[in-house]
Coordinates of C-alpha atoms in Angstrom, one line a residue:
M1 CA 4.5 -3.1 -36.7
P2 CA 4.1 -6.8 -37.7
N3 CA 0.7 -8.4 -37.9
F4 CA 0.2 -11.7 -35.9
K5 CA -2.6 -14.2 -36.3
Y6 CA -3.6 -16.1 -33.2
K7 CA -5.8 -18.9 -31.8
A8 CA -6.8 -18.4 -28.2
R9 CA -9.4 -19.5 -25.7
D10 CA -11.8 -17.1 -24.0
K11 CA -13.1 -17.4 -20.4
F12 CA -15.7 -19.9 -21.6
S13 CA -12.9 -22.0 -23.3
K14 CA -14.4 -21.1 -26.7
L15 CA -11.8 -21.0 -29.5
V16 CA -11.2 -17.5 -30.8
I17 CA -9.3 -16.8 -34.1
G18 CA -8.1 -13.4 -35.1
S19 CA -5.2 -11.1 -35.7
T20 CA -3.5 -8.3 -33.8
V21 CA -0.6 -5.8 -34.3
A22 CA 2.4 -6.1 -32.0
D23 CA 6.1 -5.5 -31.8
N24 CA 6.9 -9.2 -31.6
Q25 CA 5.4 -12.6 -30.8
A26 CA 5.7 -12.2 -27.0
D27 CA 4.1 -8.8 -27.2
A28 CA 1.2 -10.3 -29.1
A29 CA 0.7 -13.0 -26.5
R30 CA 0.8 -10.4 -23.8
K31 CA -1.9 -8.4 -25.5
L32 CA -4.1 -11.5 -25.8
T33 CA -3.6 -12.1 -22.0
E34 CA -4.7 -8.5 -21.3
M35 CA -7.8 -9.1 -23.4
G36 CA -8.7 -12.1 -21.2
Y37 CA -7.7 -14.8 -23.7
V38 CA -5.4 -17.8 -23.2
P39 CA -3.1 -17.9 -26.2
V40 CA -3.0 -21.3 -28.0
S41 CA -0.8 -20.2 -31.0
V42 CA 0.6 -16.9 -32.2
S43 CA 2.4 -16.6 -35.5
E44 CA 3.4 -13.6 -37.7
I45 CA 1.5 -13.0 -40.9
H46 CA 3.8 -12.7 -43.8
E47 CA 2.0 -10.7 -46.5
L48 CA 2.1 -11.8 -50.1
S49 CA 4.3 -9.7 -52.3
T50 CA 1.1 -8.5 -54.2
D51 CA -0.4 -7.2 -51.0
R52 CA 2.8 -5.3 -50.2
I53 CA 2.9 -3.8 -53.6
L54 CA -0.8 -2.8 -53.3
K55 CA -0.1 -1.1 -49.9
K56 CA 2.9 0.7 -51.3
F57 CA 1.6 2.0 -54.6
R58 CA -2.2 2.1 -54.2
G59 CA -3.8 4.2 -51.6
V60 CA -7.5 4.8 -50.7
G61 CA -9.0 8.2 -51.7
L62 CA -11.3 10.2 -49.4
D63 CA -14.1 9.7 -51.9
E64 CA -13.7 5.9 -51.6
V65 CA -13.9 6.2 -47.8
N66 CA -17.0 8.4 -48.2
T67 CA -18.7 5.8 -50.4
F68 CA -17.8 3.1 -47.9
T69 CA -19.3 5.1 -45.1
R70 CA -22.5 6.0 -46.9
Q71 CA -23.0 2.3 -47.9
L72 CA -22.3 1.2 -44.3
Y73 CA -24.8 3.8 -43.0
S74 CA -27.5 2.5 -45.4
L75 CA -27.0 -1.1 -44.4
Q76 CA -26.8 -0.3 -40.6
K77 CA -30.0 1.8 -40.9
A78 CA -31.7 -1.2 -42.6
G79 CA -30.7 -3.4 -39.6
V80 CA -28.0 -5.5 -41.4
P81 CA -25.4 -6.9 -38.9
L82 CA -22.0 -5.2 -39.0
L83 CA -20.0 -8.2 -40.4
S84 CA -22.6 -8.9 -43.1
S85 CA -22.5 -5.2 -44.0
L86 CA -18.7 -5.2 -44.4
E87 CA -18.9 -8.4 -46.5
A88 CA -21.5 -6.9 -48.8
I89 CA -19.5 -3.7 -49.2
S90 CA -16.2 -5.6 -49.8
V91 CA -17.7 -7.4 -52.8
Q92 CA -18.5 -4.1 -54.5
V93 CA -15.2 -2.4 -53.8
K94 CA -13.0 -2.1 -57.0
N95 CA -9.9 -0.8 -55.2
Q96 CA -8.1 -4.1 -54.4
Y97 CA -6.1 -2.5 -51.5
F98 CA -9.3 -1.1 -49.9
K99 CA -10.9 -4.5 -50.4
L100 CA -8.0 -6.1 -48.4
V101 CA -8.4 -3.5 -45.7
I102 CA -12.2 -4.2 -45.3
E103 CA -11.6 -8.0 -45.2
E104 CA -8.9 -7.6 -42.6
V105 CA -11.3 -5.4 -40.5
S106 CA -13.9 -8.1 -40.7
R107 CA -11.4 -10.8 -39.6
D108 CA -10.3 -8.6 -36.6
I109 CA -13.9 -8.2 -35.6
R110 CA -14.4 -11.9 -35.7
G111 CA -11.3 -12.3 -33.6
G112 CA -12.7 -10.2 -30.8
L113 CA -11.7 -6.6 -31.7
S114 CA -14.3 -3.8 -31.7
F115 CA -15.0 -2.0 -35.0
S116 CA -13.0 1.1 -33.9
E117 CA -10.0 -1.0 -32.8
A118 CA -10.0 -2.8 -36.2
L119 CA -10.2 0.5 -38.0
K120 CA -7.4 1.9 -35.9
K121 CA -5.0 -0.6 -37.5
H122 CA -5.3 1.1 -40.8
P123 CA -4.4 4.8 -40.1
A124 CA -3.6 5.4 -43.8
V125 CA -7.3 4.8 -44.6
F126 CA -9.2 5.7 -41.5
D127 CA -7.9 8.8 -39.7
E128 CA -8.1 9.6 -36.0
V129 CA -11.4 11.5 -36.4
Y130 CA -13.0 8.5 -38.1
V131 CA -11.8 6.0 -35.5
N132 CA -12.7 8.2 -32.6
M133 CA -16.2 8.8 -33.9
M134 CA -16.7 5.1 -34.4
K135 CA -15.5 4.6 -30.8
A136 CA -18.1 7.1 -29.6
A137 CA -20.7 5.3 -31.7
E138 CA -19.9 2.0 -30.1
S139 CA -19.9 3.3 -26.6
G140 CA -23.3 5.1 -27.0
G141 CA -25.0 2.7 -29.4
L142 CA -25.2 5.5 -32.0
M143 CA -23.7 3.8 -35.0
V144 CA -26.4 4.9 -37.5
E145 CA -26.6 8.5 -36.4
I146 CA -22.8 9.0 -36.2
L147 CA -22.3 7.3 -39.6
S148 CA -24.8 9.8 -41.0
R149 CA -22.9 12.7 -39.4
L150 CA -19.6 11.3 -40.6
T151 CA -20.6 11.2 -44.2
E152 CA -21.4 14.9 -43.9
L153 CA -18.0 15.7 -42.4
I154 CA -16.2 13.7 -45.1
E155 CA -18.1 15.3 -48.0
Q156 CA -17.3 18.7 -46.6
E157 CA -13.6 17.8 -46.4
I158 CA -13.7 16.6 -50.0
D159 CA -15.2 19.9 -51.0
T160 CA -12.6 21.8 -49.1
R161 CA -9.7 19.9 -50.7
A162 CA -11.2 20.4 -54.2
R163 CA -11.4 24.1 -53.6
I164 CA -7.8 24.3 -52.4
K165 CA -6.6 22.2 -55.4
S166 CA -8.6 24.5 -57.8
A167 CA -7.0 27.6 -56.2
T168 CA -3.4 26.3 -56.4
R169 CA -3.6 24.6 -59.8
Y170 CA -2.5 27.6 -61.9
P171 CA 0.4 28.7 -59.7
M172 CA 1.7 25.1 -59.5
I173 CA 1.5 24.6 -63.3
A174 CA 3.2 27.9 -64.0
F175 CA 6.0 27.1 -61.5
F176 CA 6.5 23.7 -63.0
V177 CA 6.7 25.0 -66.6
L178 CA 9.3 27.6 -65.6
C179 CA 11.4 25.1 -63.7
L180 CA 11.3 22.8 -66.7
G181 CA 12.4 25.7 -69.0
F182 CA 15.1 26.6 -66.5
L183 CA 16.4 23.1 -66.5
I184 CA 16.5 23.0 -70.3
V185 CA 18.4 26.3 -70.5
I186 CA 21.1 25.2 -68.0
T187 CA 21.4 21.7 -69.6
F188 CA 21.5 22.6 -73.3
V189 CA 21.8 26.3 -74.0
I190 CA 24.4 27.6 -71.4
P191 CA 27.1 24.9 -72.1
R192 CA 27.2 26.0 -75.8
F193 CA 28.0 29.5 -74.8
A194 CA 30.7 28.2 -72.5
A195 CA 32.3 26.2 -75.3
V196 CA 32.4 29.3 -77.6
Y197 CA 33.8 31.4 -74.8
N198 CA 36.5 28.9 -74.1
Q199 CA 37.7 29.2 -77.7
F200 CA 38.5 32.9 -77.2
N201 CA 39.8 32.5 -73.6
A202 CA 37.1 35.0 -72.5
T203 CA 35.7 35.3 -69.0
L204 CA 32.1 34.4 -68.7
P205 CA 29.7 36.8 -67.0
L206 CA 28.7 36.0 -63.4
P207 CA 25.1 35.0 -64.2
T208 CA 26.3 32.6 -66.8
R209 CA 28.9 31.1 -64.5
I210 CA 26.1 30.6 -61.9
L211 CA 24.0 28.7 -64.5
I212 CA 27.0 26.6 -65.6
G213 CA 27.6 25.8 -61.9
L214 CA 24.0 24.6 -61.7
N215 CA 24.5 22.6 -64.9
L216 CA 27.6 21.0 -63.4
V217 CA 25.6 20.0 -60.3
V218 CA 22.8 18.5 -62.4
Q219 CA 25.1 16.6 -64.8
K220 CA 28.0 15.4 -62.7
F221 CA 27.0 15.6 -59.1
W222 CA 23.3 14.7 -59.3
Y223 CA 23.7 11.7 -57.0
I224 CA 25.2 14.0 -54.3
F225 CA 22.4 16.4 -54.8
I226 CA 19.8 13.6 -54.5
F227 CA 21.6 12.2 -51.4
I228 CA 21.6 15.6 -49.7
V229 CA 17.9 16.3 -50.5
T230 CA 16.9 12.8 -49.3
A231 CA 18.9 13.2 -46.1
L232 CA 17.3 16.5 -45.4
I233 CA 13.8 15.1 -46.0
I234 CA 14.4 12.1 -43.8
G235 CA 16.0 14.3 -41.1
F236 CA 13.1 16.8 -41.3
R237 CA 10.5 14.0 -41.0
K238 CA 12.2 12.5 -38.0
F239 CA 12.5 15.9 -36.4
I240 CA 8.8 16.7 -36.8
A241 CA 7.9 13.2 -35.5
S242 CA 9.9 13.7 -32.3
N243 CA 8.5 15.1 -29.1
T244 CA 10.7 18.2 -29.5
G245 CA 10.1 18.8 -33.1
R246 CA 6.4 18.2 -33.4
P247 CA 5.3 21.3 -31.3
V248 CA 7.8 23.5 -33.1
W249 CA 6.5 22.4 -36.5
D250 CA 2.8 22.6 -35.6
N251 CA 3.4 26.1 -34.1
F252 CA 5.2 27.1 -37.3
K253 CA 2.4 25.9 -39.5
L254 CA -0.1 28.0 -37.5
N255 CA 2.0 31.1 -37.9
V256 CA 3.1 30.9 -41.6
P257 CA 1.7 34.0 -43.4
V258 CA -1.5 33.2 -45.5
I259 CA -1.3 29.5 -45.0
G260 CA -1.2 29.5 -41.2
P261 CA -4.5 31.2 -40.7
L262 CA -6.1 28.9 -43.3
I263 CA -4.8 25.8 -41.5
Q264 CA -6.0 27.2 -38.2
M265 CA -9.5 27.8 -39.5
L266 CA -9.8 24.4 -41.1
V267 CA -8.7 22.6 -37.9
M268 CA -11.0 24.7 -35.8
S269 CA -13.9 24.1 -38.1
R270 CA -13.3 20.4 -37.8
F271 CA -13.0 20.6 -34.0
A272 CA -16.2 22.6 -33.7
R273 CA -18.2 20.4 -36.1
V274 CA -17.1 17.1 -34.7
T275 CA -17.7 18.3 -31.1
A276 CA -21.2 19.5 -32.0
V277 CA -22.0 16.3 -33.9
L278 CA -20.9 14.1 -30.9
L279 CA -22.8 16.3 -28.4
K280 CA -26.0 16.2 -30.5
S281 CA -25.6 12.4 -30.6
G282 CA -25.6 12.3 -26.8
V283 CA -21.9 11.7 -26.1
P284 CA -20.8 13.3 -22.7
I285 CA -18.9 16.5 -23.1
L286 CA -15.7 15.2 -21.3
E287 CA -15.6 12.1 -23.6
V288 CA -16.1 14.3 -26.6
L289 CA -13.2 16.6 -25.7
S290 CA -11.0 13.6 -25.1
L291 CA -11.8 12.2 -28.5
V292 CA -11.4 15.5 -30.5
S293 CA -8.2 16.3 -28.6
G294 CA -6.6 13.1 -29.8
S295 CA -7.7 13.8 -33.4
A296 CA -7.0 17.5 -33.8
G297 CA -4.0 16.9 -36.1
N298 CA -2.0 19.7 -34.4
I299 CA -0.4 19.4 -31.0
I300 CA -0.8 23.1 -30.2
I301 CA -4.6 22.9 -30.8
S302 CA -4.7 19.5 -29.0
R303 CA -3.2 21.2 -25.9
A304 CA -5.7 24.0 -26.1
I305 CA -8.5 21.5 -26.2
E306 CA -7.0 19.7 -23.2
N307 CA -7.1 23.0 -21.3
I308 CA -10.7 23.4 -22.3
K309 CA -11.4 19.9 -20.9
K310 CA -9.7 20.7 -17.6
S311 CA -11.8 23.9 -17.3
V312 CA -15.0 21.9 -17.9
V313 CA -13.9 19.4 -15.2
Q314 CA -13.5 22.3 -12.8
G315 CA -16.9 23.6 -13.8
K316 CA -15.6 26.8 -15.4
G317 CA -17.0 26.2 -18.9
M318 CA -15.3 26.3 -22.4
S319 CA -15.3 29.9 -23.4
E320 CA -12.7 31.2 -20.9
P321 CA -9.8 28.7 -21.9
M322 CA -10.7 29.3 -25.5
K323 CA -10.2 33.0 -25.0
I324 CA -6.9 32.5 -23.2
S325 CA -5.5 30.2 -25.9
N326 CA -5.6 33.0 -28.5
L327 CA -6.5 30.4 -31.1
F328 CA -10.2 31.3 -31.3
S329 CA -11.4 34.6 -32.6
P330 CA -13.4 36.9 -30.1
I331 CA -16.6 36.3 -32.0
V332 CA -16.3 32.5 -31.7
V333 CA -15.5 32.8 -28.0
Q334 CA -18.6 35.0 -27.6
M335 CA -20.8 32.5 -29.5
V336 CA -19.6 29.6 -27.3
Y337 CA -20.2 31.7 -24.1
I338 CA -23.8 32.4 -25.3
G339 CA -24.2 28.7 -26.0
E340 CA -23.1 27.9 -22.4
Q341 CA -25.5 30.4 -20.9
S342 CA -28.5 29.1 -23.0
G343 CA -27.6 25.4 -22.7
K344 CA -27.3 25.1 -26.5
V345 CA -23.6 24.5 -26.9
D346 CA -24.0 22.0 -29.6
E347 CA -26.1 24.3 -31.8
L348 CA -23.7 27.3 -31.2
L349 CA -20.7 25.1 -32.0
L350 CA -22.3 24.2 -35.4
S351 CA -22.7 27.9 -36.0
V352 CA -19.0 28.3 -35.1
A353 CA -18.1 25.6 -37.6
D354 CA -20.2 27.3 -40.2
Y355 CA -18.4 30.6 -39.4
Y356 CA -15.0 29.0 -39.8
D357 CA -16.1 27.3 -43.0
R358 CA -17.2 30.6 -44.5
E359 CA -14.0 32.4 -43.5
S360 CA -11.8 29.5 -44.8
G361 CA -13.9 29.5 -48.0
Y362 CA -13.1 33.2 -48.6
M363 CA -9.4 32.6 -47.9
I364 CA -9.3 29.6 -50.3
K365 CA -11.1 31.6 -52.9
N366 CA -8.5 34.4 -52.6
L367 CA -5.5 32.0 -52.2
T368 CA -4.4 32.6 -55.8
T369 CA -4.4 36.4 -55.0
Y370 CA -2.1 35.8 -52.0
I371 CA 0.2 33.4 -53.9
E372 CA 0.5 35.5 -57.1
P373 CA 2.9 38.2 -55.7
I374 CA 5.3 35.6 -54.3
L375 CA 5.0 33.5 -57.5
I376 CA 5.7 36.6 -59.7
F377 CA 8.8 37.5 -57.6
V378 CA 10.2 34.0 -57.9
L379 CA 9.4 33.7 -61.6
A380 CA 10.9 37.2 -62.3
A381 CA 14.1 36.2 -60.4
M382 CA 14.4 33.0 -62.4
V383 CA 13.7 34.7 -65.8
L384 CA 16.1 37.5 -65.0
L385 CA 18.9 35.0 -64.2
M386 CA 18.2 33.1 -67.4
A387 CA 18.1 36.3 -69.5
L388 CA 21.3 37.6 -68.1
G389 CA 22.9 34.2 -68.4
I390 CA 22.0 34.0 -72.1
F391 CA 22.2 37.6 -73.3
M392 CA 25.3 38.9 -71.5
P393 CA 27.6 36.3 -73.2
M394 CA 26.0 37.3 -76.5
W395 CA 26.7 41.0 -76.0
N396 CA 30.3 40.1 -74.9
L397 CA 30.7 38.0 -78.0
I398 CA 29.6 40.9 -80.2
R399 CA 32.4 43.0 -78.6
V400 CA 34.9 40.1 -79.1
F401 CA 34.1 40.0 -82.9
K402 CA 33.8 43.7 -83.3
P403 CA 36.6 45.1 -85.4
V404 CA 39.0 47.4 -83.6

């Protein structure tokens, strides 16, 4: 959505300057009115071409967000005002796109938005968990404590991503090298056999004809191939973003062999840890469940959390709907039940998060073991096709030249 800068008057007739995101100018004015402002002027912000290029080609890594959060925590703990903290951090940031984001967050806060509302305008940098935890920090006056907890969450996520990358690096490199070799064979080797065979009016073996067909697609119809692949990607992305497709895709991700259980454990670990952190920080349970439901990252799990919230509202506790959902293992349900009985839900949820972290750690460690059989099968099929495509014509040529 476009970004609009505005000048408005508050209820004390004080001039307020800031920016907001809206569909159009009228929508921006309506939002200002809802905020209790009287719009004076509203105009769209046209970004400089350099800003657009930065946003398109330069992202913000999780390690950079972690550094930002740790610095903000230190400054807030020292009693430095929020705007002054953001300005001090912005000066030190080397990533120009991230610097622009921090400066825009500062402008929005000066314009009357809360910190969480300003962060929400940059979902590519600050995810829903980050925004919702800042929202809870603002409502409970717990900025320092939640920033401290947030750095722990981010560092743990960085570690998890690093382990996944490490486990999948070798299979990805092996697959890439074989694909490159396959492309070289169908582009340079197979056409030469075809030319020789044409001289003798001989019929090429089926594997070789398949490889020549692939070569034809690569050389003459590459644009059609790219168009089809692009259309499929766009169609798929639109489908999974729709109200119909999103639940189907999220459910599929949770049920994919090997990967599904890992995704489920990682999401559940984040749910348990964020819930525990917010509860230990004094945020009410219903508010916590609302926040984590909106930032679960999976609509199936979000619905399960909503059912947990409904159960809590009815005074039935969390363990029963967790059991019904079939998303939580029996040992986790039992741990939460014990936490409810002892009044130590936050501590038990941290234990649940640790349990999921350990289990996901084992799965990530053995990920290569799970991937290897599939990779070997795919590689064997590709090597067999290439071998037959190359050697069968050679054997046939020997028969062609063999004296009768």
